[in-house]
Amino acid sequence: MTSVHPNGNDPAPRLDRAAIAKRAARDLVDGSTVNLGIGIPTMCADFLPDGVELLYHAENGILGFKELSAPGEGDPNLMDAGGKFPKLVPGMAFFDSVESFSLIRGGHIDVTVLGALQVSHTGDLANWMIPKRGIGSIGGAMDLAANSKRVVVAMEHTARDNIAKIVDECSFPLTAPDCVDEIVTDIAVIEIDRKNDRLVLREVAPGWSCDDVQAHTEARLELDGEPGLMA
Amino acid sequence: MVFVCEHFGTNNQRSVSDIQEKDRTIWRVMPINKTTNSFADAVADIPSGASIMIGGFGGAGGQPTRLMMALRDLGVGDLTIIGNVAGISKTTGYGWPDHLDPIDQGMFFESGQATKIICSFPVPGTTNPLSDIEKAWREGKADVDIVPQGTLIERIRAAGAGIPGFYTPTGVGTTVAEGKEHREFDGKAYLLEEALSADYALIRAQKADTRGNLQYIGTSRSFNPAMATAAKTTIVEVDEIVEPGGIDSERVGTLSTYVDRIVQRESGDPLP
């Protein structure tokens, strides 16, 4: 694994987790059926553009949920896949796990936003196990990554000690090969052109140049026109 | 081949179905009323070495918590547990209200009763403190078989539906696919997964009628309806047992034919 730049060489502050979620949320299209993973992806729900309403799916058998109940007021029989308790809202639907994964495996989820430990230049995703620990949890991640129409990774650009997470080849066990369409991080937005196995740098964070982003990325980034500014 | 049908009462704790004896197949028909008096009675015939499906998703809702506690108290060992999200609530609070101490499938690993778990999510992200399942696994006391969630539930569904296996795109190109048959359909790769059944299923529903028809509430369905179809003996924990007609025929979530025993919780049980 390549260790890249020490933190001191950041040319400008990185975006915070909320800002990553906000940027990822901007691409979500009104009416989509969406599954948000735990962590930064869940925060996307707080930053939907005006006029966008999504149908949120959770693996445990719930479609059409919105905000969470107040702490201490949740109903254990009304849970999302992250173990939190949403409010009951009109139009919500409950179903069992057979139906829930028929929905996923059958390709009916429009967008999945999830976190990652590593993403490769061909769109391979690794997010379920750290080899050093020797054990991990797959949950619904393999089904969602392999079968959603669009897979977006929302994550911090590098791991602790600035170790690259966007790599030539994943060294961690894969969740699914060839599945990621876009990566939104705290310093860049990268599109994965899976037909041509290349990463295209679409946006950079304020104060970051293309070279700065490349210096924090093991896989080679290509340009397709001048990258925009993340906002 | 002669088929013999035996009638087992709820007080008779023999419940191995389809006993093969030379040229006879004996199968079991439960009496029409499946009400069982206590959680202890309901699990009393579970032997050491049994495979046990535990319903729910992970978290309090849909988990047959009282049946699990009865099985722990029974003390039998060498159990194989089949669940979904398993053993992460105690250390993380996952899916439990703040004011209660979470109870999860880790109890069978803490007690040393379980030697294997087949599930999709056996460990939380954090290792501080270690969950009971991860502890047992690190000490070499338990095998952990991690299955993608959609594959796990479909394997269970398949077992209940008489389908020995199926092809799925999930897991292709990962460690999950190692050693499994692959086949292409329409230019895309799939792998063969096999049905998964069990000796017992412990199920949680909101309501049962005395025949064993079940009604679920909210997100408590999860793994329960499929597991109820896939075990030789299906034991159900409910808040309320009603007479036939007390569940709207339009709202039956599990058919009585799948159900062997039902136990009602005490009213006012503080556990979810």
XYZ file of C-alpha atoms in Angstrom, chain A residues 56-198:
143
model
C -35.572 5.714 1.017
C -35.109 1.966 1.224
C -33.625 0.160 4.215
C -32.588 -3.493 4.033
C -34.627 -4.504 7.060
C -37.870 -3.917 5.170
C -38.963 -0.308 5.019
C -39.594 1.995 2.065
C -40.486 5.659 2.189
C -39.143 6.738 5.567
C -38.051 10.254 6.394
C -36.730 11.783 9.580
C -35.848 9.950 12.776
C -37.828 9.972 16.003
C -36.530 12.041 18.876
C -33.947 10.232 21.035
C -35.678 7.913 23.509
C -38.980 7.958 21.626
C -38.378 5.358 18.935
C -40.456 2.244 18.344
C -38.339 -0.955 18.160
C -40.742 -2.250 15.505
C -40.022 0.744 13.308
C -36.289 0.586 12.719
C -33.981 1.416 9.823
C -31.007 -0.718 8.786
C -28.643 1.414 10.849
C -30.538 0.452 14.008
C -32.151 3.909 14.358
C -35.891 4.548 14.719
C -37.623 6.592 12.009
C -41.026 8.224 12.371
C -44.132 6.657 10.860
C -45.148 8.719 7.824
C -47.959 8.390 5.274
C -47.057 6.235 2.279
C -44.481 4.189 4.154
C -44.370 0.462 3.369
C -43.147 -2.523 5.401
C -42.034 -5.852 3.981
C -39.891 -8.856 4.846
C -36.260 -9.562 3.932
C -37.134 -11.768 0.946
C -38.953 -8.828 -0.655
C -36.304 -6.360 0.462
C -33.523 -8.238 -1.290
C -35.656 -9.043 -4.309
C -35.891 -5.265 -4.648
C -32.107 -4.973 -4.433
C -31.039 -8.040 -6.431
C -33.680 -7.328 -9.060
C -32.053 -3.989 -9.842
C -34.867 -1.796 -8.538
C -32.664 0.433 -6.369
C -31.744 3.540 -8.392
C -28.867 4.793 -6.276
C -26.850 3.354 -3.414
C -24.572 5.698 -1.483
C -22.071 3.922 0.738
C -18.713 4.270 2.413
C -15.523 2.493 1.362
C -12.170 1.350 2.664
C -10.767 1.195 -0.883
C -11.952 1.870 -4.428
C -9.896 0.792 -7.428
C -9.414 2.554 -10.764
C -11.808 0.040 -12.354
C -14.562 0.665 -9.789
C -13.876 -2.323 -7.541
C -15.206 -1.673 -4.040
C -13.790 -2.968 -0.735
C -15.722 -1.964 2.362
C -16.525 -4.979 4.502
C -13.356 -6.335 6.036
C -10.015 -5.109 7.265
C -7.619 -8.032 6.742
C -5.686 -7.252 9.915
C -8.849 -7.926 11.946
C -9.612 -11.137 10.020
C -13.362 -10.826 10.442
C -15.929 -8.356 9.172
C -19.584 -7.877 8.350
C -21.044 -8.049 4.854
C -24.663 -7.228 5.679
C -26.455 -5.936 2.593
C -23.359 -4.301 1.092
C -22.543 -6.992 -1.491
C -26.134 -7.113 -2.766
C -26.409 -3.323 -2.920
C -23.023 -2.774 -4.582
C -23.460 -5.533 -7.159
C -27.052 -4.785 -8.145
C -27.948 -1.087 -7.757
C -28.293 0.952 -10.941
C -25.827 3.531 -9.667
C -23.279 3.211 -6.858
C -21.813 6.338 -5.250
C -19.040 6.173 -2.663
C -19.017 9.038 -0.138
C -15.902 8.945 2.032
C -12.796 10.700 3.256
C -10.196 10.728 0.475
C -7.433 9.047 2.480
C -7.256 6.750 5.497
C -5.407 7.410 8.718
C -1.755 8.406 8.199
C -2.827 9.658 4.779
C -2.843 6.192 3.238
C -4.461 6.210 -0.186
C -7.966 4.735 -0.454
C -8.357 5.301 -4.190
C -5.921 2.718 -5.490
C -4.771 0.793 -8.555
C -5.975 -2.515 -7.144
C -7.808 -3.129 -3.868
C -5.690 -5.057 -1.367
C -8.688 -5.597 0.945
C -11.353 -8.254 0.215
C -13.828 -6.979 -2.371
C -17.457 -6.183 -1.730
C -18.104 -6.217 -5.482
C -15.887 -5.747 -8.523
C -16.523 -3.128 -11.184
C -19.464 -1.438 -9.476
C -18.643 2.139 -8.367
C -19.813 4.992 -10.616
C -18.723 8.030 -8.636
C -16.554 8.895 -5.627
C -17.270 11.996 -3.551
C -14.561 12.808 -0.997
C -13.383 15.665 1.190
C -11.122 16.946 -1.597
C -12.589 15.798 -4.927
C -15.382 14.363 -7.028
C -14.190 11.543 -9.273
C -16.208 9.806 -11.940
C -15.339 6.216 -12.764
C -15.533 5.619 -16.486
C -15.962 1.856 -16.166
C -16.184 1.244 -19.895
C -12.629 2.493 -20.264
C -11.375 1.677 -16.741
C -10.312 5.211 -15.978
